[in-house]
PDB file of C-alpha atoms in Angstrom:
ATOM      1  CA  UNK A   1      15.540 254.589-134.496  1.00  0.00           C
ATOM      2  CA  UNK A   2      17.283 255.780-131.498  1.00  0.00           C
ATOM      3  CA  UNK A   3      15.225 258.753-130.048  1.00  0.00           C
ATOM      4  CA  UNK A   4      16.905 261.730-128.473  1.00  0.00           C
ATOM      5  CA  UNK A   5      15.307 264.055-125.936  1.00  0.00           C
ATOM      6  CA  UNK A   6      16.683 267.351-124.761  1.00  0.00           C
ATOM      7  CA  UNK A   7      16.055 269.561-121.995  1.00  0.00           C
ATOM      8  CA  UNK A   8      14.848 272.308-121.565  1.00  0.00           C
ATOM      9  CA  UNK A   9      13.268 273.223-125.002  1.00  0.00           C
ATOM     10  CA  UNK A  10      14.588 276.786-124.490  1.00  0.00           C
ATOM     11  CA  UNK A  11      15.851 278.820-122.010  1.00  0.00           C
ATOM     12  CA  UNK A  12      16.748 282.593-121.278  1.00  0.00           C
ATOM     13  CA  UNK A  13      20.178 283.474-119.799  1.00  0.00           C
ATOM     14  CA  UNK A  14      22.462 286.294-119.155  1.00  0.00           C
ATOM     15  CA  UNK A  15      26.014 287.144-120.487  1.00  0.00           C
ATOM     16  CA  UNK A  16      28.252 285.522-117.941  1.00  0.00           C
ATOM     17  CA  UNK A  17      25.721 282.728-116.975  1.00  0.00           C
ATOM     18  CA  UNK A  18      26.519 279.483-116.785  1.00  0.00           C
ATOM     19  CA  UNK A  19      24.152 277.179-119.002  1.00  0.00           C
ATOM     20  CA  UNK A  20      23.437 273.478-118.929  1.00  0.00           C
ATOM     21  CA  UNK A  21      21.732 271.597-121.414  1.00  0.00           C
ATOM     22  CA  UNK A  22      20.734 268.159-121.153  1.00  0.00           C
ATOM     23  CA  UNK A  23      20.331 265.095-123.437  1.00  0.00           C
ATOM     24  CA  UNK A  24      18.898 261.413-122.947  1.00  0.00           C
ATOM     25  CA  UNK A  25      18.892 258.611-125.515  1.00  0.00           C
ATOM     26  CA  UNK A  26      16.256 255.903-125.651  1.00  0.00           C
ATOM     27  CA  UNK A  27      19.138 253.635-125.116  1.00  0.00           C
ATOM     28  CA  UNK A  28      22.954 253.320-124.220  1.00  0.00           C
ATOM     29  CA  UNK A  29      24.843 255.103-126.821  1.00  0.00           C
ATOM     30  CA  UNK A  30      28.161 254.451-124.930  1.00  0.00           C
ATOM     31  CA  UNK A  31      29.584 258.518-125.243  1.00  0.00           C
ATOM     32  CA  UNK A  32      28.665 258.350-129.002  1.00  0.00           C
ATOM     33  CA  UNK A  33      27.128 261.998-128.583  1.00  0.00           C
ATOM     34  CA  UNK A  34      27.782 264.956-130.374  1.00  0.00           C
ATOM     35  CA  UNK A  35      26.515 268.554-129.579  1.00  0.00           C
ATOM     36  CA  UNK A  36      25.976 271.244-132.376  1.00  0.00           C
ATOM     37  CA  UNK A  37      25.226 274.979-132.353  1.00  0.00           C
ATOM     38  CA  UNK A  38      22.904 276.531-134.909  1.00  0.00           C
ATOM     39  CA  UNK A  39      22.381 280.029-135.640  1.00  0.00           C
ATOM     40  CA  UNK A  40      19.706 281.130-137.840  1.00  0.00           C
ATOM     41  CA  UNK A  41      20.581 281.481-141.645  1.00  0.00           C
ATOM     42  CA  UNK A  42      23.965 279.623-140.971  1.00  0.00           C
ATOM     43  CA  UNK A  43      24.975 276.040-141.090  1.00  0.00           C
ATOM     44  CA  UNK A  44      25.162 273.936-137.755  1.00  0.00           C
ATOM     45  CA  UNK A  45      28.641 273.904-136.239  1.00  0.00           C
ATOM     46  CA  UNK A  46      29.830 271.003-134.364  1.00  0.00           C
ATOM     47  CA  UNK A  47      31.389 272.185-130.809  1.00  0.00           C
ATOM     48  CA  UNK A  48      31.363 268.539-129.053  1.00  0.00           C
ATOM     49  CA  UNK A  49      31.750 264.922-130.273  1.00  0.00           C
ATOM     50  CA  UNK A  50      32.398 261.615-128.317  1.00  0.00           C
ATOM     51  CA  UNK A  51      30.335 263.224-125.544  1.00  0.00           C
ATOM     52  CA  UNK A  52      33.446 265.617-124.167  1.00  0.00           C
ATOM     53  CA  UNK A  53      35.737 266.103-126.875  1.00  0.00           C
ATOM     54  CA  UNK A  54      36.167 269.776-127.972  1.00  0.00           C
ATOM     55  CA  UNK A  55      36.382 269.996-131.755  1.00  0.00           C
ATOM     56  CA  UNK A  56      39.234 272.063-133.071  1.00  0.00           C
ATOM     57  CA  UNK A  57      38.648 275.800-133.034  1.00  0.00           C
ATOM     58  CA  UNK A  58      35.626 275.595-130.412  1.00  0.00           C
ATOM     59  CA  UNK A  59      36.454 277.695-127.431  1.00  0.00           C
ATOM     60  CA  UNK A  60      37.123 276.179-124.074  1.00  0.00           C
ATOM     61  CA  UNK A  61      33.861 277.540-122.387  1.00  0.00           C
ATOM     62  CA  UNK A  62      31.892 274.602-123.777  1.00  0.00           C
ATOM     63  CA  UNK A  63      32.335 271.171-122.298  1.00  0.00           C
ATOM     64  CA  UNK A  64      30.392 268.163-122.642  1.00  0.00           C
ATOM     65  CA  UNK A  65      30.076 265.099-120.296  1.00  0.00           C
ATOM     66  CA  UNK A  66      27.893 262.052-119.465  1.00  0.00           C
ATOM     67  CA  UNK A  67      27.899 258.389-120.374  1.00  0.00           C
ATOM     68  CA  UNK A  68      25.119 255.457-120.982  1.00  0.00           C
ATOM     69  CA  UNK A  69      21.966 257.426-121.870  1.00  0.00           C
ATOM     70  CA  UNK A  70      22.441 260.772-120.245  1.00  0.00           C
ATOM     71  CA  UNK A  71      24.615 263.496-121.256  1.00  0.00           C
ATOM     72  CA  UNK A  72      24.997 267.281-120.880  1.00  0.00           C
ATOM     73  CA  UNK A  73      26.705 270.345-122.521  1.00  0.00           C
ATOM     74  CA  UNK A  74      27.586 273.081-120.503  1.00  0.00           C
ATOM     75  CA  UNK A  75      28.775 276.750-121.403  1.00  0.00           C
ATOM     76  CA  UNK A  76      30.842 278.005-118.317  1.00  0.00           C
ATOM     77  CA  UNK A  77      30.200 281.579-119.075  1.00  0.00           C
ATOM     78  CA  UNK A  78      27.899 282.395-121.861  1.00  0.00           C
ATOM     79  CA  UNK A  79      28.953 285.006-124.433  1.00  0.00           C
ATOM     80  CA  UNK A  80      26.954 287.419-126.974  1.00  0.00           C
ATOM     81  CA  UNK A  81      27.697 285.187-129.671  1.00  0.00           C
ATOM     82  CA  UNK A  82      26.675 281.934-127.982  1.00  0.00           C
ATOM     83  CA  UNK A  83      22.918 282.746-128.159  1.00  0.00           C
ATOM     84  CA  UNK A  84      21.443 279.966-130.746  1.00  0.00           C
ATOM     85  CA  UNK A  85      19.910 276.863-130.713  1.00  0.00           C
ATOM     86  CA  UNK A  86      22.070 273.571-129.815  1.00  0.00           C
ATOM     87  CA  UNK A  87      21.271 270.021-130.529  1.00  0.00           C
ATOM     88  CA  UNK A  88      22.594 266.912-129.791  1.00  0.00           C
ATOM     89  CA  UNK A  89      23.212 264.054-132.066  1.00  0.00           C
ATOM     90  CA  UNK A  90      23.402 260.488-131.332  1.00  0.00           C
ATOM     91  CA  UNK A  91      26.243 258.928-133.725  1.00  0.00           C
ATOM     92  CA  UNK A  92      26.137 255.359-132.023  1.00  0.00           C
ATOM     93  CA  UNK A  93      23.957 253.622-135.003  1.00  0.00           C
ATOM     94  CA  UNK A  94      22.721 254.752-138.055  1.00  0.00           C
ATOM     95  CA  UNK A  95      20.278 256.851-139.132  1.00  0.00           C
ATOM     96  CA  UNK A  96      22.083 259.561-136.870  1.00  0.00           C
ATOM     97  CA  UNK A  97      19.278 261.112-135.098  1.00  0.00           C
ATOM     98  CA  UNK A  98      18.912 264.667-133.234  1.00  0.00           C
ATOM     99  CA  UNK A  99      17.417 266.044-130.123  1.00  0.00           C
ATOM    100  CA  UNK A 100      14.535 268.736-130.626  1.00  0.00           C
ATOM    101  CA  UNK A 101      16.972 271.534-129.855  1.00  0.00           C
ATOM    102  CA  UNK A 102      17.649 273.778-127.081  1.00  0.00           C
ATOM    103  CA  UNK A 103      17.046 277.531-127.755  1.00  0.00           C
ATOM    104  CA  UNK A 104      19.449 279.874-125.647  1.00  0.00           C
ATOM    105  CA  UNK A 105      17.932 283.334-125.839  1.00  0.00           C
ATOM    106  CA  UNK A 106      18.439 286.721-123.792  1.00  0.00           C
TER     107      UNK A 106
ATOM    108  CA  UNK B   1      39.331 274.765-146.964  1.00  0.00           C
ATOM    109  CA  UNK B   2      36.433 272.815-147.190  1.00  0.00           C
ATOM    110  CA  UNK B   3      33.267 274.145-148.457  1.00  0.00           C
ATOM    111  CA  UNK B   4      29.995 272.068-148.959  1.00  0.00           C
ATOM    112  CA  UNK B   5      27.490 274.827-151.210  1.00  0.00           C
ATOM    113  CA  UNK B   6      23.853 273.535-151.635  1.00  0.00           C
ATOM    114  CA  UNK B   7      21.633 274.794-154.550  1.00  0.00           C
ATOM    115  CA  UNK B   8      18.611 274.004-156.124  1.00  0.00           C
ATOM    116  CA  UNK B   9      15.736 274.842-153.572  1.00  0.00           C
ATOM    117  CA  UNK B  10      12.833 277.338-154.584  1.00  0.00           C
ATOM    118  CA  UNK B  11       9.070 277.562-154.339  1.00  0.00           C
ATOM    119  CA  UNK B  12       7.098 274.823-156.061  1.00  0.00           C
ATOM    120  CA  UNK B  13       3.477 273.657-155.977  1.00  0.00           C
ATOM    121  CA  UNK B  14       2.430 270.396-154.435  1.00  0.00           C
ATOM    122  CA  UNK B  15       3.081 267.409-156.763  1.00  0.00           C
ATOM    123  CA  UNK B  16       5.848 269.293-158.397  1.00  0.00           C
ATOM    124  CA  UNK B  17       9.599 268.222-158.219  1.00  0.00           C
ATOM    125  CA  UNK B  18      13.050 270.019-157.544  1.00  0.00           C
ATOM    126  CA  UNK B  19      16.750 268.632-157.732  1.00  0.00           C
ATOM    127  CA  UNK B  20      18.846 269.653-154.736  1.00  0.00           C
ATOM    128  CA  UNK B  21      22.678 269.917-155.406  1.00  0.00           C
ATOM    129  CA  UNK B  22      25.536 269.797-152.930  1.00  0.00           C
ATOM    130  CA  UNK B  23      28.974 270.687-154.593  1.00  0.00           C
ATOM    131  CA  UNK B  24      31.789 269.769-152.331  1.00  0.00           C
ATOM    132  CA  UNK B  25      35.412 271.489-152.369  1.00  0.00           C
ATOM    133  CA  UNK B  26      38.186 270.151-150.071  1.00  0.00           C
ATOM    134  CA  UNK B  27      36.867 266.715-149.508  1.00  0.00           C
ATOM    135  CA  UNK B  28      36.320 264.060-151.754  1.00  0.00           C
ATOM    136  CA  UNK B  29      32.345 263.013-151.466  1.00  0.00           C
ATOM    137  CA  UNK B  30      33.323 259.349-152.893  1.00  0.00           C
ATOM    138  CA  UNK B  31      35.233 258.576-149.574  1.00  0.00           C
ATOM    139  CA  UNK B  32      32.505 259.841-147.280  1.00  0.00           C
ATOM    140  CA  UNK B  33      29.261 258.947-145.835  1.00  0.00           C
ATOM    141  CA  UNK B  34      26.966 261.992-146.483  1.00  0.00           C
ATOM    142  CA  UNK B  35      23.640 263.097-145.071  1.00  0.00           C
ATOM    143  CA  UNK B  36      21.044 264.977-146.268  1.00  0.00           C
ATOM    144  CA  UNK B  37      19.468 266.863-142.854  1.00  0.00           C
ATOM    145  CA  UNK B  38      16.345 269.311-143.312  1.00  0.00           C
ATOM    146  CA  UNK B  39      14.907 271.726-140.828  1.00  0.00           C
ATOM    147  CA  UNK B  40      10.905 272.754-141.283  1.00  0.00           C
ATOM    148  CA  UNK B  41       9.923 276.136-140.226  1.00  0.00           C
ATOM    149  CA  UNK B  42       9.946 276.486-136.039  1.00  0.00           C
ATOM    150  CA  UNK B  43      11.284 272.646-135.959  1.00  0.00           C
ATOM    151  CA  UNK B  44      14.396 271.007-135.098  1.00  0.00           C
ATOM    152  CA  UNK B  45      16.876 269.129-137.424  1.00  0.00           C
ATOM    153  CA  UNK B  46      15.759 265.608-138.946  1.00  0.00           C
ATOM    154  CA  UNK B  47      17.636 263.341-141.161  1.00  0.00           C
ATOM    155  CA  UNK B  48      16.410 262.562-144.359  1.00  0.00           C
ATOM    156  CA  UNK B  49      18.632 260.330-146.634  1.00  0.00           C
ATOM    157  CA  UNK B  50      22.183 258.939-146.270  1.00  0.00           C
ATOM    158  CA  UNK B  51      24.161 257.485-148.698  1.00  0.00           C
ATOM    159  CA  UNK B  52      27.958 256.206-148.417  1.00  0.00           C
ATOM    160  CA  UNK B  53      31.029 256.214-149.914  1.00  0.00           C
ATOM    161  CA  UNK B  54      30.603 253.423-153.062  1.00  0.00           C
ATOM    162  CA  UNK B  55      26.554 254.026-153.108  1.00  0.00           C
ATOM    163  CA  UNK B  56      26.076 250.368-151.730  1.00  0.00           C
ATOM    164  CA  UNK B  57      24.021 251.938-148.657  1.00  0.00           C
ATOM    165  CA  UNK B  58      21.500 254.018-149.200  1.00  0.00           C
ATOM    166  CA  UNK B  59      18.480 254.891-146.726  1.00  0.00           C
ATOM    167  CA  UNK B  60      15.658 257.175-146.483  1.00  0.00           C
ATOM    168  CA  UNK B  61      13.522 258.454-143.514  1.00  0.00           C
ATOM    169  CA  UNK B  62       9.714 257.146-143.783  1.00  0.00           C
ATOM    170  CA  UNK B  63       8.695 260.313-144.442  1.00  0.00           C
ATOM    171  CA  UNK B  64      10.398 260.767-148.036  1.00  0.00           C
ATOM    172  CA  UNK B  65      10.674 256.970-148.717  1.00  0.00           C
ATOM    173  CA  UNK B  66       9.558 256.582-152.415  1.00  0.00           C
ATOM    174  CA  UNK B  67       9.494 260.266-153.236  1.00  0.00           C
ATOM    175  CA  UNK B  68      12.743 261.333-152.908  1.00  0.00           C
ATOM    176  CA  UNK B  69      16.384 259.789-154.192  1.00  0.00           C
ATOM    177  CA  UNK B  70      19.928 260.591-152.830  1.00  0.00           C
ATOM    178  CA  UNK B  71      22.684 260.290-155.489  1.00  0.00           C
ATOM    179  CA  UNK B  72      26.295 261.662-156.291  1.00  0.00           C
ATOM    180  CA  UNK B  73      28.279 262.448-159.069  1.00  0.00           C
ATOM    181  CA  UNK B  74      32.030 261.565-158.272  1.00  0.00           C
ATOM    182  CA  UNK B  75      33.453 263.214-161.354  1.00  0.00           C
ATOM    183  CA  UNK B  76      31.598 266.890-160.157  1.00  0.00           C
ATOM    184  CA  UNK B  77      32.173 266.185-156.418  1.00  0.00           C
ATOM    185  CA  UNK B  78      28.531 266.662-156.022  1.00  0.00           C
ATOM    186  CA  UNK B  79      25.814 265.151-153.874  1.00  0.00           C
ATOM    187  CA  UNK B  80      22.084 265.181-155.247  1.00  0.00           C
ATOM    188  CA  UNK B  81      18.717 264.781-153.582  1.00  0.00           C
ATOM    189  CA  UNK B  82      15.999 264.185-156.182  1.00  0.00           C
ATOM    190  CA  UNK B  83      12.717 265.273-154.629  1.00  0.00           C
ATOM    191  CA  UNK B  84       9.506 264.101-156.469  1.00  0.00           C
ATOM    192  CA  UNK B  85       5.705 264.363-155.474  1.00  0.00           C
ATOM    193  CA  UNK B  86       6.684 267.077-152.938  1.00  0.00           C
ATOM    194  CA  UNK B  87       4.162 268.014-150.055  1.00  0.00           C
ATOM    195  CA  UNK B  88       3.518 271.010-148.021  1.00  0.00           C
ATOM    196  CA  UNK B  89       5.158 269.142-145.203  1.00  0.00           C
ATOM    197  CA  UNK B  90       8.371 269.100-147.363  1.00  0.00           C
ATOM    198  CA  UNK B  91       8.888 272.765-146.703  1.00  0.00           C
ATOM    199  CA  UNK B  92      12.120 273.206-144.893  1.00  0.00           C
ATOM    200  CA  UNK B  93      15.835 274.230-145.392  1.00  0.00           C
ATOM    201  CA  UNK B  94      17.794 271.479-146.843  1.00  0.00           C
ATOM    202  CA  UNK B  95      21.450 270.706-145.404  1.00  0.00           C
ATOM    203  CA  UNK B  96      23.957 268.105-146.862  1.00  0.00           C
ATOM    204  CA  UNK B  97      26.228 267.243-144.161  1.00  0.00           C
ATOM    205  CA  UNK B  98      29.458 264.620-144.077  1.00  0.00           C
ATOM    206  CA  UNK B  99      29.429 261.989-141.543  1.00  0.00           C
ATOM    207  CA  UNK B 100      32.794 261.588-140.739  1.00  0.00           C
ATOM    208  CA  UNK B 101      34.968 258.964-138.523  1.00  0.00           C
ATOM    209  CA  UNK B 102      37.808 260.542-136.598  1.00  0.00           C
ATOM    210  CA  UNK B 103      39.708 259.322-133.706  1.00  0.00           C
ATOM    211  CA  UNK B 104      37.113 256.452-133.013  1.00  0.00           C
ATOM    212  CA  UNK B 105      33.832 258.587-133.458  1.00  0.00           C
ATOM    213  CA  UNK B 106      31.575 259.734-135.642  1.00  0.00           C
ATOM    214  CA  UNK B 107      30.401 263.476-136.106  1.00  0.00           C
ATOM    215  CA  UNK B 108      28.916 265.671-139.027  1.00  0.00           C
ATOM    216  CA  UNK B 109      32.106 267.816-139.247  1.00  0.00           C
ATOM    217  CA  UNK B 110      31.023 269.724-142.216  1.00  0.00           C
ATOM    218  CA  UNK B 111      27.940 271.371-143.332  1.00  0.00           C
ATOM    219  CA  UNK B 112      26.432 273.275-146.181  1.00  0.00           C
ATOM    220  CA  UNK B 113      24.760 276.464-145.481  1.00  0.00           C
ATOM    221  CA  UNK B 114      21.121 275.266-146.475  1.00  0.00           C
ATOM    222  CA  UNK B 115      18.861 275.737-149.202  1.00  0.00           C
ATOM    223  CA  UNK B 116      15.262 276.554-148.984  1.00  0.00           C
ATOM    224  CA  UNK B 117      12.308 274.565-150.481  1.00  0.00           C
ATOM    225  CA  UNK B 118       8.711 276.051-150.039  1.00  0.00           C
ATOM    226  CA  UNK B 119       5.857 273.502-151.400  1.00  0.00           C
ATOM    227  CA  UNK B 120       2.505 276.074-151.611  1.00  0.00           C
ATOM    228  CA  UNK B 121       0.199 276.323-153.870  1.00  0.00           C
TER     229      UNK B 121
END
């Protein structure tokens, strides 16, 4: 299975901050990289697929980039509703594996 | 509107069984790859099992192999996870999710809200 490593595991930020989360795969995944937002008690929500493609309905302050083994999720201006845990996931091969998550908190 | 609704979670003792259900509306499970994913307390998301549209491909994580069984009832448009010989380390919120191919990319586009399984004596 492909191993996914996220950093940092948690971060503190304020409303309006620019936030960057990184994800590294154990092998090249050719941009088959997704990002999810997960809030307690809710279903995870797809934000970005194919490394940089914004899922329908997701605010444009979210963006993704990267290639090969290294990927980044950026929130350009953090909003109160963005405090959550973010997971990367590779969809290059099965089984789909996740990073360990990054908790974004105040 | 697409909905995936899990049910069947609860408190059980070690060694007991539970069957989780994931009822779908707005999508047809028989044409979808489906996953069960779990999140243990304080931990991240981990895949548990997957099944393809015609049930010809079924896989399990090593941690549940031989104890869990994934299945579906196409007539009821429902996905199941039969969990036997439960252990304390199986305690988690269990989610079903669809692995969809869209525009050349795969992603879990729809998830259920989760059902809590607690294994404790």
